[in-house]
């Protein structure tokens, strides 16, 4: 089958599509948004806090963790103040709080930060249930504060290119979406293996393909069925699958887990072609994404520019804070609604999953 290399499709800005608008980030903003970080997590230390100190639109003012020694180590490393978690929320030199705690603490600390008048960027998932997500969202709306999950992939322009190909009719009528985020087992002490901390593959990995399905197929997805491989000792889900259907009849399936070889991809299958995104959720900043479009008699590959989705997430959040009027802005309302909708899908997958018990 012949393969053709093509120039990237037009950006989504020329179309109306399902992906949220990218922020037009004002790099000449008056002053950076001042962050306090809650949690001395591995991910925060390796990825987010270095990006936050480097991003011109954000400034890291303080780090608060449960251990004073570890908080101080982070503070020394990033040239900011060390604090307890509660004291960090009292600081009046902080505009926003970044939360990287175990998922079971996301809702509670997001609520505490909002009560303290801070904007909140919380690691995914926003909460562990839809009811908890709704309560946090209501609080953000009542207080007119920005509340976003740090779903970095949503900020990568490769999904604009996907939406542009759909809008140009290259796939024809959409028939199905398939998404997967799977990776190998983690160290046994990892928070993802602790049920009481919001562990489990659905909350950690399943939320990615679920969110991607919602991003591309729009609101109103329903869960038609689910399966889970759960650990014999405590019922923690190690992997799973779910079937969904969109209001217009597009079928979706998602797969997730941490007992696999690495995979982070989605594909969309239409009546005219199939489109695959090979590094959907965690493309490194220097990686040039390749979209593969398969038609009946040929394959076309689109190589896109590299993009730093983490910095885009931080800069987009900072732009929203700087713009003010968080509750009234349709863009911010969409972020909040999407977060609640995803947790409703998570609840439905959890409720419907046929469980098979495995050693682990
Ligand atoms: N957006 C992404 O791409 C991405 C990627 C990876 C992770 N994450 C998210 O980032 C968060 C942290 O993940 P991680 O892998 O970095 O985990 P981690 O290194 O284990 O960090 C967990 C943090 O929570 C604290 N903690 C643990 N148990 C606690 C408890 N009972 N009470 C209070 N604090 C507690 C830990 O404190 P100590 O430092 O004192 O141990 C640590 O600061 C998770 O929400 C995860 O979903 C997001």
Tab-separated table of C-alpha atoms and ligand atoms in Angstrom:
chain	number	residue	atom	x	y	z
A	1	UNK	CA	0.000	0.000	0.000
A	2	UNK	CA	1.627	3.359	-0.991
A	3	UNK	CA	2.518	5.742	1.833
A	4	UNK	CA	2.472	9.515	1.368
A	5	UNK	CA	3.956	12.103	3.725
A	6	UNK	CA	1.790	15.206	3.908
A	7	UNK	CA	1.929	18.668	5.378
A	8	UNK	CA	-0.014	19.022	8.614
A	9	UNK	CA	-3.728	19.694	8.322
A	10	UNK	CA	-4.992	23.206	9.024
A	11	UNK	CA	-5.248	24.089	12.660
A	12	UNK	CA	-8.651	23.704	14.265
A	13	UNK	CA	-8.954	27.468	14.608
A	14	UNK	CA	-10.439	27.502	11.105
A	15	UNK	CA	-13.171	25.071	12.171
A	16	UNK	CA	-15.619	24.513	14.928
A	17	UNK	CA	-14.853	21.167	16.563
A	18	UNK	CA	-15.026	19.167	19.731
A	19	UNK	CA	-11.607	20.087	21.168
A	20	UNK	CA	-11.636	22.996	23.663
A	21	UNK	CA	-10.231	26.243	22.272
A	22	UNK	CA	-6.529	26.667	22.827
A	23	UNK	CA	-5.726	29.687	24.939
A	24	UNK	CA	-4.261	32.709	23.212
A	25	UNK	CA	-1.619	33.161	25.897
A	26	UNK	CA	-0.547	36.772	26.475
A	27	UNK	CA	3.183	36.492	27.005
A	28	UNK	CA	3.326	40.169	28.021
A	29	UNK	CA	0.951	39.635	30.974
A	30	UNK	CA	1.425	42.116	33.825
A	31	UNK	CA	2.924	39.675	36.306
A	32	UNK	CA	3.211	35.911	36.574
A	33	UNK	CA	0.578	33.983	38.499
A	34	UNK	CA	2.038	33.136	41.922
A	35	UNK	CA	1.677	29.450	42.798
A	36	UNK	CA	1.853	27.463	45.990
A	37	UNK	CA	2.353	23.720	45.454
A	38	UNK	CA	0.566	21.263	47.732
A	39	UNK	CA	2.411	17.954	47.828
A	40	UNK	CA	6.043	16.974	47.441
A	41	UNK	CA	5.246	14.346	44.857
A	42	UNK	CA	7.550	12.623	42.447
A	43	UNK	CA	5.626	13.957	39.440
A	44	UNK	CA	5.567	17.487	40.811
A	45	UNK	CA	9.291	17.404	41.576
A	46	UNK	CA	10.318	15.863	38.255
A	47	UNK	CA	7.982	17.647	35.866
A	48	UNK	CA	5.568	20.309	37.042
A	49	UNK	CA	7.599	22.414	39.483
A	50	UNK	CA	10.611	22.713	37.127
A	51	UNK	CA	8.214	23.787	34.354
A	52	UNK	CA	6.466	26.204	36.694
A	53	UNK	CA	9.757	27.905	37.580
A	54	UNK	CA	10.759	28.106	33.905
A	55	UNK	CA	7.387	29.277	32.517
A	56	UNK	CA	7.287	33.106	32.175
A	57	UNK	CA	3.574	33.189	33.117
A	58	UNK	CA	3.991	31.350	36.444
A	59	UNK	CA	6.077	31.748	39.586
A	60	UNK	CA	6.537	29.175	42.348
A	61	UNK	CA	6.308	30.945	45.719
A	62	UNK	CA	6.045	28.067	48.218
A	63	UNK	CA	5.805	24.290	48.546
A	64	UNK	CA	3.789	22.609	51.300
A	65	UNK	CA	3.944	18.894	52.036
A	66	UNK	CA	3.126	16.591	54.920
A	67	UNK	CA	6.805	16.245	55.844
A	68	UNK	CA	8.595	19.494	56.893
A	69	UNK	CA	11.994	18.060	55.858
A	70	UNK	CA	10.806	17.034	52.417
A	71	UNK	CA	8.996	20.368	51.947
A	72	UNK	CA	12.190	22.224	52.814
A	73	UNK	CA	14.202	20.050	50.425
A	74	UNK	CA	11.765	20.969	47.636
A	75	UNK	CA	11.886	24.626	48.693
A	76	UNK	CA	15.696	24.665	48.551
A	77	UNK	CA	15.681	22.928	45.211
A	78	UNK	CA	13.231	25.358	43.613
A	79	UNK	CA	14.337	28.526	45.432
A	80	UNK	CA	11.007	29.103	47.160
A	81	UNK	CA	9.554	28.913	50.692
A	82	UNK	CA	8.852	25.638	52.525
A	83	UNK	CA	5.587	25.366	54.411
A	84	UNK	CA	3.040	23.068	55.944
A	85	UNK	CA	0.033	22.345	53.719
A	86	UNK	CA	-2.399	24.291	55.922
A	87	UNK	CA	-0.057	27.290	56.321
A	88	UNK	CA	0.481	27.472	52.564
A	89	UNK	CA	-3.216	28.224	52.056
A	90	UNK	CA	-2.996	31.144	54.502
A	91	UNK	CA	-0.311	32.944	52.500
A	92	UNK	CA	-1.482	36.144	50.849
A	93	UNK	CA	1.388	36.135	48.340
A	94	UNK	CA	-0.153	33.152	46.478
A	95	UNK	CA	-2.807	33.474	43.747
A	96	UNK	CA	-3.181	29.788	42.883
A	97	UNK	CA	-2.539	26.334	44.275
A	98	UNK	CA	-1.197	23.337	42.344
A	99	UNK	CA	-2.238	20.038	43.971
A	100	UNK	CA	-0.250	16.834	43.426
A	101	UNK	CA	-1.445	14.586	46.226
A	102	UNK	CA	-2.955	11.096	46.032
A	103	UNK	CA	-6.359	11.238	44.248
A	104	UNK	CA	-8.329	10.624	47.457
A	105	UNK	CA	-7.057	14.000	48.715
A	106	UNK	CA	-7.667	16.023	45.536
A	107	UNK	CA	-11.273	16.977	46.278
A	108	UNK	CA	-10.626	17.828	49.921
A	109	UNK	CA	-7.581	20.032	49.279
A	110	UNK	CA	-9.088	21.654	46.197
A	111	UNK	CA	-12.062	22.633	48.376
A	112	UNK	CA	-9.780	23.963	51.119
A	113	UNK	CA	-7.799	26.019	48.596
A	114	UNK	CA	-10.982	27.439	47.037
A	115	UNK	CA	-12.306	28.321	50.512
A	116	UNK	CA	-9.022	30.177	51.057
A	117	UNK	CA	-9.720	32.197	47.881
A	118	UNK	CA	-7.087	30.506	45.684
A	119	UNK	CA	-7.450	29.407	42.076
A	120	UNK	CA	-6.786	25.665	41.719
A	121	UNK	CA	-4.857	23.542	39.246
A	122	UNK	CA	-5.339	19.983	40.494
A	123	UNK	CA	-3.733	16.826	39.187
A	124	UNK	CA	-6.031	14.373	37.446
A	125	UNK	CA	-8.478	13.068	38.468
A	126	UNK	CA	-10.202	16.087	40.056
A	127	UNK	CA	-11.811	13.782	42.658
A	128	UNK	CA	-12.639	10.124	43.123
A	129	UNK	CA	-16.413	10.364	42.466
A	130	UNK	CA	-18.734	12.580	40.433
A	131	UNK	CA	-20.491	13.790	43.600
A	132	UNK	CA	-17.185	15.003	45.010
A	133	UNK	CA	-16.276	16.641	41.675
A	134	UNK	CA	-19.640	18.455	41.556
A	135	UNK	CA	-19.149	19.825	45.069
A	136	UNK	CA	-15.703	21.231	44.206
A	137	UNK	CA	-16.977	22.696	40.926
A	138	UNK	CA	-19.882	24.416	42.727
A	139	UNK	CA	-17.435	25.963	45.147
A	140	UNK	CA	-15.262	27.315	42.317
A	141	UNK	CA	-18.350	28.761	40.622
A	142	UNK	CA	-19.638	30.377	43.819
A	143	UNK	CA	-16.259	31.982	44.431
A	144	UNK	CA	-15.532	32.861	40.789
A	145	UNK	CA	-12.207	31.027	40.875
A	146	UNK	CA	-10.428	29.087	38.137
A	147	UNK	CA	-10.528	25.314	38.670
A	148	UNK	CA	-8.828	23.011	36.180
A	149	UNK	CA	-7.400	19.509	36.138
A	150	UNK	CA	-3.845	19.164	34.892
A	151	UNK	CA	-4.809	16.958	31.943
A	152	UNK	CA	-1.807	18.027	29.921
A	153	UNK	CA	-2.677	16.138	26.743
A	154	UNK	CA	-5.709	18.381	26.217
A	155	UNK	CA	-3.242	21.204	25.526
A	156	UNK	CA	-1.338	19.420	22.767
A	157	UNK	CA	-2.101	20.824	19.289
A	158	UNK	CA	-1.942	17.334	17.723
A	159	UNK	CA	-5.603	16.943	18.722
A	160	UNK	CA	-6.443	20.167	16.846
A	161	UNK	CA	-4.945	18.536	13.768
A	162	UNK	CA	-7.129	15.449	14.363
A	163	UNK	CA	-10.228	17.615	14.699
A	164	UNK	CA	-9.268	19.507	11.541
A	165	UNK	CA	-9.042	16.245	9.550
A	166	UNK	CA	-12.470	15.241	10.865
A	167	UNK	CA	-13.906	18.663	10.012
A	168	UNK	CA	-12.393	18.484	6.509
A	169	UNK	CA	-14.296	15.214	5.992
A	170	UNK	CA	-11.179	13.067	5.548
A	171	UNK	CA	-12.636	10.274	7.716
A	172	UNK	CA	-16.198	10.507	6.410
A	173	UNK	CA	-18.917	9.717	8.946
A	174	UNK	CA	-17.343	8.640	12.232
A	175	UNK	CA	-18.111	5.087	13.304
A	176	UNK	CA	-15.851	4.376	16.273
A	177	UNK	CA	-13.163	5.586	18.688
A	178	UNK	CA	-10.626	3.331	20.386
A	179	UNK	CA	-8.306	4.657	23.073
A	180	UNK	CA	-5.753	3.016	25.360
A	181	UNK	CA	-3.392	4.049	28.109
A	182	UNK	CA	-1.444	1.150	29.615
A	183	UNK	CA	1.968	0.777	31.199
A	184	UNK	CA	4.071	-1.774	33.096
A	185	UNK	CA	3.708	-2.529	36.834
A	186	UNK	CA	4.869	0.111	39.315
A	187	UNK	CA	6.919	-0.277	42.516
A	188	UNK	CA	4.757	-2.102	45.081
A	189	UNK	CA	4.644	0.884	47.455
A	190	UNK	CA	3.269	3.252	44.763
A	191	UNK	CA	0.160	5.259	45.738
A	192	UNK	CA	-1.638	3.721	42.735
A	193	UNK	CA	-1.716	0.376	44.618
A	194	UNK	CA	-3.400	1.838	47.725
A	195	UNK	CA	-7.213	1.674	47.510
A	196	UNK	CA	-7.648	4.189	50.353
A	197	UNK	CA	-5.603	6.810	48.474
A	198	UNK	CA	-7.685	6.582	45.299
A	199	UNK	CA	-5.487	3.957	43.682
A	200	UNK	CA	-6.442	1.703	40.802
A	201	UNK	CA	-6.040	1.733	37.035
A	202	UNK	CA	-9.386	3.352	36.228
A	203	UNK	CA	-8.683	6.520	38.242
A	204	UNK	CA	-5.033	6.703	37.216
A	205	UNK	CA	-4.947	5.557	33.585
A	206	UNK	CA	-8.561	4.970	32.480
A	207	UNK	CA	-9.387	8.655	32.809
A	208	UNK	CA	-7.098	9.448	29.822
A	209	UNK	CA	-8.882	7.506	27.068
A	210	UNK	CA	-12.246	8.384	28.654
A	211	UNK	CA	-11.359	12.073	28.506
A	212	UNK	CA	-10.072	11.695	24.946
A	213	UNK	CA	-13.331	10.033	23.877
A	214	UNK	CA	-15.290	12.932	25.380
A	215	UNK	CA	-12.920	15.465	23.764
A	216	UNK	CA	-13.466	14.010	20.282
A	217	UNK	CA	-17.042	12.703	20.422
A	218	UNK	CA	-18.528	15.483	22.544
A	219	UNK	CA	-20.761	15.425	25.618
A	220	UNK	CA	-23.402	12.830	26.422
A	221	UNK	CA	-21.339	9.624	26.200
A	222	UNK	CA	-23.025	6.661	27.878
A	223	UNK	CA	-21.286	3.604	29.290
A	224	UNK	CA	-22.645	0.371	27.811
A	225	UNK	CA	-20.453	-2.075	29.701
A	226	UNK	CA	-17.123	-2.599	31.385
A	227	UNK	CA	-14.696	-5.218	32.635
A	228	UNK	CA	-11.920	-5.114	35.235
A	229	UNK	CA	-9.078	-7.341	36.388
A	230	UNK	CA	-8.982	-6.814	40.154
A	231	UNK	CA	-6.391	-7.877	42.704
A	232	UNK	CA	-7.408	-10.801	44.872
A	233	UNK	CA	-6.066	-9.302	48.109
A	234	UNK	CA	-8.140	-6.092	48.145
A	235	UNK	CA	-10.139	-5.741	44.916
A	236	UNK	CA	-7.936	-2.953	43.506
A	237	UNK	CA	-8.376	-2.682	39.726
A	238	UNK	CA	-5.149	-3.397	37.825
A	239	UNK	CA	-6.640	-2.982	34.367
A	240	UNK	CA	-9.940	-2.668	32.590
A	241	UNK	CA	-11.945	-1.919	29.497
A	242	UNK	CA	-15.154	-0.033	28.814
A	243	UNK	CA	-17.625	0.279	25.945
A	244	UNK	CA	-19.382	3.578	25.337
A	245	UNK	CA	-21.760	5.126	22.841
A	246	UNK	CA	-22.172	8.778	21.828
A	247	UNK	CA	-25.559	10.516	21.356
A	248	UNK	CA	-25.021	10.429	17.559
A	249	UNK	CA	-24.282	6.689	17.596
A	250	UNK	CA	-20.480	6.633	17.440
A	251	UNK	CA	-19.192	3.595	19.355
A	252	UNK	CA	-16.199	3.908	21.661
A	253	UNK	CA	-13.972	1.489	23.522
A	254	UNK	CA	-11.259	2.279	26.027
A	255	UNK	CA	-8.559	0.144	27.606
A	256	UNK	CA	-6.367	0.980	30.573
A	257	UNK	CA	-4.077	-0.650	33.088
A	258	UNK	CA	-0.732	-0.968	34.731
A	259	UNK	CA	0.141	-4.546	33.911
A	260	UNK	CA	1.018	-4.124	30.199
A	261	UNK	CA	3.719	-3.094	27.796
A	262	UNK	CA	3.556	0.690	27.358
A	263	UNK	CA	0.872	2.091	25.058
A	264	UNK	CA	-0.728	5.540	24.809
A	265	UNK	CA	-2.794	5.892	21.658
A	266	UNK	CA	-6.174	6.411	20.096
A	267	UNK	CA	-7.730	5.853	16.718
A	268	UNK	CA	-10.853	7.098	15.023
A	269	UNK	CA	-12.491	4.965	12.367
A	270	UNK	CA	-14.804	6.521	9.813
A	271	UNK	CA	-16.615	5.325	6.705
A	272	UNK	CA	-13.764	6.724	4.567
A	273	UNK	CA	-10.581	6.284	6.595
A	274	UNK	CA	-8.992	5.385	9.908
A	275	UNK	CA	-6.808	7.900	11.791
A	276	UNK	CA	-4.314	6.868	14.476
A	277	UNK	CA	-2.506	9.019	17.043
A	278	UNK	CA	0.405	6.929	18.331
A	279	UNK	CA	1.597	9.056	21.287
A	280	UNK	CA	-1.702	10.491	22.458
A	281	UNK	CA	-1.310	11.236	26.153
A	282	UNK	CA	2.349	11.620	27.061
A	283	UNK	CA	4.269	12.927	24.032
A	284	UNK	CA	7.601	14.365	25.198
A	285	UNK	CA	8.102	18.090	24.486
A	286	UNK	CA	10.686	17.378	21.763
A	287	UNK	CA	8.626	14.667	20.040
A	288	UNK	CA	7.172	15.385	16.595
A	289	UNK	CA	3.796	13.618	16.519
A	290	UNK	CA	2.905	11.536	13.479
A	291	UNK	CA	-0.765	11.112	12.575
A	292	UNK	CA	-1.459	8.120	10.350
A	293	UNK	CA	-4.442	8.263	8.003
A	294	UNK	CA	-5.298	4.920	6.369
A	295	UNK	CA	-7.603	4.940	3.381
A	296	UNK	CA	-8.626	1.971	1.231
A	297	UNK	CA	-5.637	2.183	-1.109
A	298	UNK	CA	-3.026	4.344	0.568
A	299	UNK	CA	-1.584	5.558	3.865
A	300	UNK	CA	-0.852	9.213	4.539
A	301	UNK	CA	1.383	10.400	7.390
A	302	UNK	CA	1.284	13.890	8.868
A	303	UNK	CA	4.319	14.885	10.896
A	304	UNK	CA	3.443	17.743	13.234
A	305	UNK	CA	5.639	20.234	15.085
A	306	UNK	CA	6.795	19.257	18.582
A	307	UNK	CA	4.860	20.909	21.412
A	308	UNK	CA	5.293	21.175	25.182
A	309	UNK	CA	1.890	20.252	26.605
A	310	UNK	CA	2.919	20.774	30.232
A	311	UNK	CA	4.021	24.372	29.703
A	312	UNK	CA	0.883	24.944	27.624
A	313	UNK	CA	-1.243	23.678	30.517
A	314	UNK	CA	0.488	26.027	32.973
A	315	UNK	CA	0.383	29.012	30.631
A	316	UNK	CA	-3.281	28.368	29.801
A	317	UNK	CA	-4.185	28.202	33.473
A	318	UNK	CA	-2.244	31.406	34.154
A	319	UNK	CA	-4.024	33.145	31.262
A	320	UNK	CA	-7.395	32.141	32.741
A	321	UNK	CA	-6.433	33.517	36.167
A	322	UNK	CA	-5.122	36.746	34.653
A	323	UNK	CA	-8.285	37.198	32.563
A	324	UNK	CA	-10.482	37.053	35.702
A	325	UNK	CA	-14.230	36.300	35.629
A	326	UNK	CA	-13.589	32.573	35.865
A	327	UNK	CA	-17.140	31.423	36.582
A	328	UNK	CA	-18.667	33.542	33.817
A	329	UNK	CA	-16.238	32.535	31.080
A	330	UNK	CA	-17.658	29.849	28.748
A	331	UNK	CA	-14.171	28.366	28.392
A	332	UNK	CA	-13.826	27.884	32.156
A	333	UNK	CA	-17.376	26.537	32.435
A	334	UNK	CA	-16.423	23.944	29.799
A	335	UNK	CA	-13.354	22.840	31.810
A	336	UNK	CA	-15.505	22.360	34.904
A	337	UNK	CA	-18.359	20.585	33.083
A	338	UNK	CA	-15.915	18.253	31.330
A	339	UNK	CA	-14.293	17.356	34.664
A	340	UNK	CA	-17.656	16.426	36.189
A	341	UNK	CA	-18.756	14.550	33.049
A	342	UNK	CA	-15.593	12.464	33.130
A	343	UNK	CA	-16.160	11.519	36.764
A	344	UNK	CA	-19.729	10.506	35.857
A	345	UNK	CA	-18.232	8.145	33.261
A	346	UNK	CA	-15.778	6.839	35.874
A	347	UNK	CA	-18.659	6.165	38.292
A	348	UNK	CA	-20.594	4.352	35.549
A	349	UNK	CA	-17.595	2.224	34.512
A	350	UNK	CA	-16.998	1.325	38.153
A	351	UNK	CA	-20.653	0.433	38.712
A	352	UNK	CA	-20.983	-1.698	35.569
A	353	UNK	CA	-17.613	-3.452	35.541
A	354	UNK	CA	-17.707	-7.231	35.448
A	355	UNK	CA	-14.776	-8.116	37.697
A	356	UNK	CA	-12.381	-10.987	37.352
A	357	UNK	CA	-10.086	-11.668	40.296
A	358	UNK	CA	-6.387	-12.145	39.575
A	359	UNK	CA	-3.225	-12.692	41.583
A	360	UNK	CA	-1.322	-9.475	42.109
B	1	LIG	N1	-0.746	14.814	34.812
B	1	LIG	C1	0.080	13.773	34.705
B	1	LIG	O1	0.567	13.432	33.617
B	1	LIG	C2	0.470	13.011	35.941
B	1	LIG	C3	1.522	12.099	35.900
B	1	LIG	C4	1.877	11.438	37.069
B	1	LIG	C5	1.166	11.681	38.239
B	1	LIG	N2	0.133	12.559	38.224
B	1	LIG	C6	-0.630	12.824	39.448
B	1	LIG	O2	0.226	13.436	40.390
B	1	LIG	C7	-0.157	13.042	41.708
B	1	LIG	C8	1.050	12.495	42.427
B	1	LIG	O3	1.493	11.330	41.772
B	1	LIG	P1	2.984	10.769	41.994
B	1	LIG	O4	3.146	9.605	41.129
B	1	LIG	O5	3.940	11.869	41.848
B	1	LIG	O6	2.874	10.268	43.512
B	1	LIG	P2	3.883	10.366	44.755
B	1	LIG	O7	5.269	10.671	44.332
B	1	LIG	O8	3.631	9.170	45.594
B	1	LIG	O9	3.368	11.651	45.522
B	1	LIG	C9	2.253	11.648	46.340
B	1	LIG	C10	2.292	12.885	47.243
B	1	LIG	O10	1.214	12.792	48.147
B	1	LIG	C11	1.732	12.777	49.479
B	1	LIG	N3	0.958	11.831	50.269
B	1	LIG	C12	0.936	10.501	50.188
B	1	LIG	N4	0.091	9.988	51.077
B	1	LIG	C13	-0.402	11.013	51.739
B	1	LIG	C14	-1.308	11.116	52.791
B	1	LIG	N5	-1.903	10.028	53.324
B	1	LIG	N6	-1.587	12.352	53.268
B	1	LIG	C15	-1.013	13.434	52.725
B	1	LIG	N7	-0.136	13.390	51.710
B	1	LIG	C16	0.149	12.190	51.222
B	1	LIG	C17	3.156	12.354	49.393
B	1	LIG	O11	3.835	12.887	50.494
B	1	LIG	P3	5.406	12.604	50.773
B	1	LIG	O12	6.140	13.419	49.752
B	1	LIG	O13	5.588	13.090	52.143
B	1	LIG	O14	5.574	11.142	50.593
B	1	LIG	C18	3.567	12.983	48.071
B	1	LIG	O15	3.862	14.357	48.244
B	1	LIG	C19	-1.292	12.027	41.545
B	1	LIG	O16	-2.514	12.697	41.688
B	1	LIG	C20	-1.171	11.571	40.109
B	1	LIG	O17	-2.400	11.205	39.547
B	1	LIG	C21	-0.212	13.228	37.116
